[in-house]
């Protein structure tokens, strides 16, 4: 069974549908590559998938260990290569997690994040700069 189906919507845009849920994601080419930047670009999705995957696997481990990640956030900065071919050169992910987590819980969650499936699937030439901040 397909994971997703997609169609070209014209004007450098696509619409992808998640088969199991029916959720739709639209993409647009970025402004620096002939698009209007009115939606995630495909490379934005790849970069955001890294943070989402890391947060998801941390959430799985947090639930298993009865830890709260309530109100945790992450921010993504995607860096494209300056030279050809056009590609993602670096992804910066900054997590903000609860300050109440113990040092051992922090280590567990950080180790878990760094082994998520997207992390392990990205080409090793893509630098992954991951920062964990702990705030109340």
PDB file of C-alpha atoms in Angstrom:
ATOM      1  CA  UNK A   1       0.000   0.000   0.000  1.00  0.00           C
ATOM      2  CA  UNK A   2       1.217   3.508  -0.800  1.00  0.00           C
ATOM      3  CA  UNK A   3       2.373   5.734   2.044  1.00  0.00           C
ATOM      4  CA  UNK A   4       1.428   8.858   0.108  1.00  0.00           C
ATOM      5  CA  UNK A   5       0.223  10.005  -3.269  1.00  0.00           C
ATOM      6  CA  UNK A   6       0.963  13.391  -4.773  1.00  0.00           C
ATOM      7  CA  UNK A   7       0.139  15.600  -7.706  1.00  0.00           C
ATOM      8  CA  UNK A   8       1.776  18.565  -9.334  1.00  0.00           C
ATOM      9  CA  UNK A   9      -0.549  21.516  -8.697  1.00  0.00           C
ATOM     10  CA  UNK A  10       1.226  23.885 -11.085  1.00  0.00           C
ATOM     11  CA  UNK A  11       3.297  27.001 -10.379  1.00  0.00           C
ATOM     12  CA  UNK A  12       6.062  24.922  -8.710  1.00  0.00           C
ATOM     13  CA  UNK A  13       3.667  23.469  -6.136  1.00  0.00           C
ATOM     14  CA  UNK A  14       2.713  19.942  -5.137  1.00  0.00           C
ATOM     15  CA  UNK A  15      -0.025  18.462  -2.978  1.00  0.00           C
ATOM     16  CA  UNK A  16       0.791  15.210  -1.206  1.00  0.00           C
ATOM     17  CA  UNK A  17      -1.867  13.128   0.524  1.00  0.00           C
ATOM     18  CA  UNK A  18      -1.062  10.720   3.355  1.00  0.00           C
ATOM     19  CA  UNK A  19      -3.007   7.626   2.302  1.00  0.00           C
ATOM     20  CA  UNK A  20      -3.875   6.275   5.767  1.00  0.00           C
ATOM     21  CA  UNK A  21      -5.167   9.582   7.196  1.00  0.00           C
ATOM     22  CA  UNK A  22      -6.054  11.711   4.197  1.00  0.00           C
ATOM     23  CA  UNK A  23      -3.956  14.611   5.535  1.00  0.00           C
ATOM     24  CA  UNK A  24      -2.604  16.888   2.812  1.00  0.00           C
ATOM     25  CA  UNK A  25       0.724  18.703   2.686  1.00  0.00           C
ATOM     26  CA  UNK A  26       1.344  21.385   0.108  1.00  0.00           C
ATOM     27  CA  UNK A  27       4.799  22.403  -1.044  1.00  0.00           C
ATOM     28  CA  UNK A  28       6.062  25.457  -2.871  1.00  0.00           C
ATOM     29  CA  UNK A  29       9.471  26.179  -4.321  1.00  0.00           C
ATOM     30  CA  UNK A  30      11.463  28.552  -2.114  1.00  0.00           C
ATOM     31  CA  UNK A  31      11.837  32.197  -3.083  1.00  0.00           C
ATOM     32  CA  UNK A  32      15.532  31.690  -3.854  1.00  0.00           C
ATOM     33  CA  UNK A  33      14.639  28.998  -6.391  1.00  0.00           C
ATOM     34  CA  UNK A  34      11.841  30.537  -8.488  1.00  0.00           C
ATOM     35  CA  UNK A  35       8.996  29.919  -5.998  1.00  0.00           C
ATOM     36  CA  UNK A  36       6.805  32.134  -3.877  1.00  0.00           C
ATOM     37  CA  UNK A  37       7.759  30.483  -0.582  1.00  0.00           C
ATOM     38  CA  UNK A  38       4.113  30.278   0.476  1.00  0.00           C
ATOM     39  CA  UNK A  39       4.410  26.731   1.861  1.00  0.00           C
ATOM     40  CA  UNK A  40       7.098  24.329   3.012  1.00  0.00           C
ATOM     41  CA  UNK A  41       9.601  23.589   0.271  1.00  0.00           C
ATOM     42  CA  UNK A  42      10.592  19.946  -0.197  1.00  0.00           C
ATOM     43  CA  UNK A  43      13.918  20.634   1.551  1.00  0.00           C
ATOM     44  CA  UNK A  44      12.053  22.393   4.386  1.00  0.00           C
ATOM     45  CA  UNK A  45      10.077  19.172   4.846  1.00  0.00           C
ATOM     46  CA  UNK A  46      13.268  17.103   4.996  1.00  0.00           C
ATOM     47  CA  UNK A  47      14.754  19.457   7.584  1.00  0.00           C
ATOM     48  CA  UNK A  48      11.591  19.607   9.643  1.00  0.00           C
ATOM     49  CA  UNK A  49      11.270  15.816   9.447  1.00  0.00           C
ATOM     50  CA  UNK A  50      14.597  15.579  11.267  1.00  0.00           C
ATOM     51  CA  UNK A  51      13.333  17.608  14.232  1.00  0.00           C
ATOM     52  CA  UNK A  52       9.936  15.905  14.205  1.00  0.00           C
ATOM     53  CA  UNK A  53      11.528  12.460  14.181  1.00  0.00           C
ATOM     54  CA  UNK A  54      13.879  13.346  17.025  1.00  0.00           C
ATOM     55  CA  UNK A  55      11.014  14.769  19.110  1.00  0.00           C
ATOM     56  CA  UNK A  56       8.833  11.749  18.367  1.00  0.00           C
ATOM     57  CA  UNK A  57      11.392   9.183  19.488  1.00  0.00           C
ATOM     58  CA  UNK A  58      12.162  11.279  22.576  1.00  0.00           C
ATOM     59  CA  UNK A  59       8.414  11.262  23.268  1.00  0.00           C
ATOM     60  CA  UNK A  60       8.292   7.472  22.980  1.00  0.00           C
ATOM     61  CA  UNK A  61      11.137   7.111  25.476  1.00  0.00           C
ATOM     62  CA  UNK A  62       9.674   9.799  27.745  1.00  0.00           C
ATOM     63  CA  UNK A  63       6.358   7.936  27.913  1.00  0.00           C
ATOM     64  CA  UNK A  64       8.147   4.664  28.617  1.00  0.00           C
ATOM     65  CA  UNK A  65      10.020   6.314  31.515  1.00  0.00           C
ATOM     66  CA  UNK A  66       7.048   8.419  32.652  1.00  0.00           C
ATOM     67  CA  UNK A  67       8.781  11.701  31.866  1.00  0.00           C
ATOM     68  CA  UNK A  68       6.894  14.806  30.824  1.00  0.00           C
ATOM     69  CA  UNK A  69       7.904  16.628  27.669  1.00  0.00           C
ATOM     70  CA  UNK A  70       4.864  18.929  27.869  1.00  0.00           C
ATOM     71  CA  UNK A  71       5.385  22.221  26.041  1.00  0.00           C
ATOM     72  CA  UNK A  72       8.725  21.113  24.586  1.00  0.00           C
ATOM     73  CA  UNK A  73       9.563  22.785  21.295  1.00  0.00           C
ATOM     74  CA  UNK A  74      12.124  22.667  18.527  1.00  0.00           C
ATOM     75  CA  UNK A  75      13.285  25.129  15.894  1.00  0.00           C
ATOM     76  CA  UNK A  76      14.895  24.308  12.552  1.00  0.00           C
ATOM     77  CA  UNK A  77      17.381  26.276  10.475  1.00  0.00           C
ATOM     78  CA  UNK A  78      18.161  24.789   7.079  1.00  0.00           C
ATOM     79  CA  UNK A  79      21.356  25.754   5.266  1.00  0.00           C
ATOM     80  CA  UNK A  80      21.579  25.106   1.532  1.00  0.00           C
ATOM     81  CA  UNK A  81      24.947  24.533  -0.128  1.00  0.00           C
ATOM     82  CA  UNK A  82      26.534  27.524  -1.783  1.00  0.00           C
ATOM     83  CA  UNK A  83      28.034  25.379  -4.544  1.00  0.00           C
ATOM     84  CA  UNK A  84      26.381  23.077  -7.059  1.00  0.00           C
ATOM     85  CA  UNK A  85      24.568  20.813  -6.868  1.00  0.00           C
ATOM     86  CA  UNK A  86      21.851  22.527  -4.878  1.00  0.00           C
ATOM     87  CA  UNK A  87      21.351  20.464  -1.723  1.00  0.00           C
ATOM     88  CA  UNK A  88      20.900  20.697   2.034  1.00  0.00           C
ATOM     89  CA  UNK A  89      24.342  21.283   3.558  1.00  0.00           C
ATOM     90  CA  UNK A  90      23.415  21.618   7.226  1.00  0.00           C
ATOM     91  CA  UNK A  91      20.388  21.368   9.489  1.00  0.00           C
ATOM     92  CA  UNK A  92      20.401  23.104  12.861  1.00  0.00           C
ATOM     93  CA  UNK A  93      17.888  21.763  15.371  1.00  0.00           C
ATOM     94  CA  UNK A  94      17.397  23.500  18.707  1.00  0.00           C
ATOM     95  CA  UNK A  95      15.246  21.741  21.270  1.00  0.00           C
ATOM     96  CA  UNK A  96      13.806  23.446  24.326  1.00  0.00           C
ATOM     97  CA  UNK A  97      12.929  20.827  26.940  1.00  0.00           C
ATOM     98  CA  UNK A  98      11.767  21.002  30.575  1.00  0.00           C
ATOM     99  CA  UNK A  99      14.423  22.129  33.056  1.00  0.00           C
ATOM    100  CA  UNK A 100      13.070  19.611  35.598  1.00  0.00           C
ATOM    101  CA  UNK A 101      14.576  16.660  33.688  1.00  0.00           C
ATOM    102  CA  UNK A 102      17.399  15.017  35.637  1.00  0.00           C
ATOM    103  CA  UNK A 103      20.895  14.792  34.131  1.00  0.00           C
ATOM    104  CA  UNK A 104      20.439  11.055  33.469  1.00  0.00           C
ATOM    105  CA  UNK A 105      17.044  11.648  31.801  1.00  0.00           C
ATOM    106  CA  UNK A 106      18.573  14.410  29.673  1.00  0.00           C
ATOM    107  CA  UNK A 107      21.366  12.078  28.545  1.00  0.00           C
ATOM    108  CA  UNK A 108      18.851   9.352  27.700  1.00  0.00           C
ATOM    109  CA  UNK A 109      16.682  11.709  25.651  1.00  0.00           C
ATOM    110  CA  UNK A 110      19.620  13.281  23.832  1.00  0.00           C
ATOM    111  CA  UNK A 111      21.058   9.864  22.940  1.00  0.00           C
ATOM    112  CA  UNK A 112      17.612   8.772  21.745  1.00  0.00           C
ATOM    113  CA  UNK A 113      17.177  11.857  19.550  1.00  0.00           C
ATOM    114  CA  UNK A 114      20.527  11.337  17.862  1.00  0.00           C
ATOM    115  CA  UNK A 115      19.516   7.830  16.760  1.00  0.00           C
ATOM    116  CA  UNK A 116      16.124   8.583  15.218  1.00  0.00           C
ATOM    117  CA  UNK A 117      15.394   7.014  11.810  1.00  0.00           C
ATOM    118  CA  UNK A 118      15.643  10.315   9.918  1.00  0.00           C
ATOM    119  CA  UNK A 119      19.021  11.092  11.511  1.00  0.00           C
ATOM    120  CA  UNK A 120      20.286   7.710  10.430  1.00  0.00           C
ATOM    121  CA  UNK A 121      18.763   8.054   6.937  1.00  0.00           C
ATOM    122  CA  UNK A 122      20.250  11.411   5.972  1.00  0.00           C
ATOM    123  CA  UNK A 123      23.460  11.401   3.968  1.00  0.00           C
ATOM    124  CA  UNK A 124      26.516  11.850   6.205  1.00  0.00           C
ATOM    125  CA  UNK A 125      27.535  14.952   4.206  1.00  0.00           C
ATOM    126  CA  UNK A 126      24.531  16.790   5.689  1.00  0.00           C
ATOM    127  CA  UNK A 127      25.817  18.308   8.923  1.00  0.00           C
ATOM    128  CA  UNK A 128      23.372  17.928  11.789  1.00  0.00           C
ATOM    129  CA  UNK A 129      23.915  20.547  14.485  1.00  0.00           C
ATOM    130  CA  UNK A 130      21.657  19.625  17.425  1.00  0.00           C
ATOM    131  CA  UNK A 131      21.352  21.751  20.572  1.00  0.00           C
ATOM    132  CA  UNK A 132      19.361  20.887  23.700  1.00  0.00           C
ATOM    133  CA  UNK A 133      18.237  23.730  25.957  1.00  0.00           C
ATOM    134  CA  UNK A 134      16.557  23.063  29.306  1.00  0.00           C
ATOM    135  CA  UNK A 135      14.220  25.782  30.498  1.00  0.00           C
ATOM    136  CA  UNK A 136      11.279  26.087  32.863  1.00  0.00           C
TER     137      UNK A 136
END
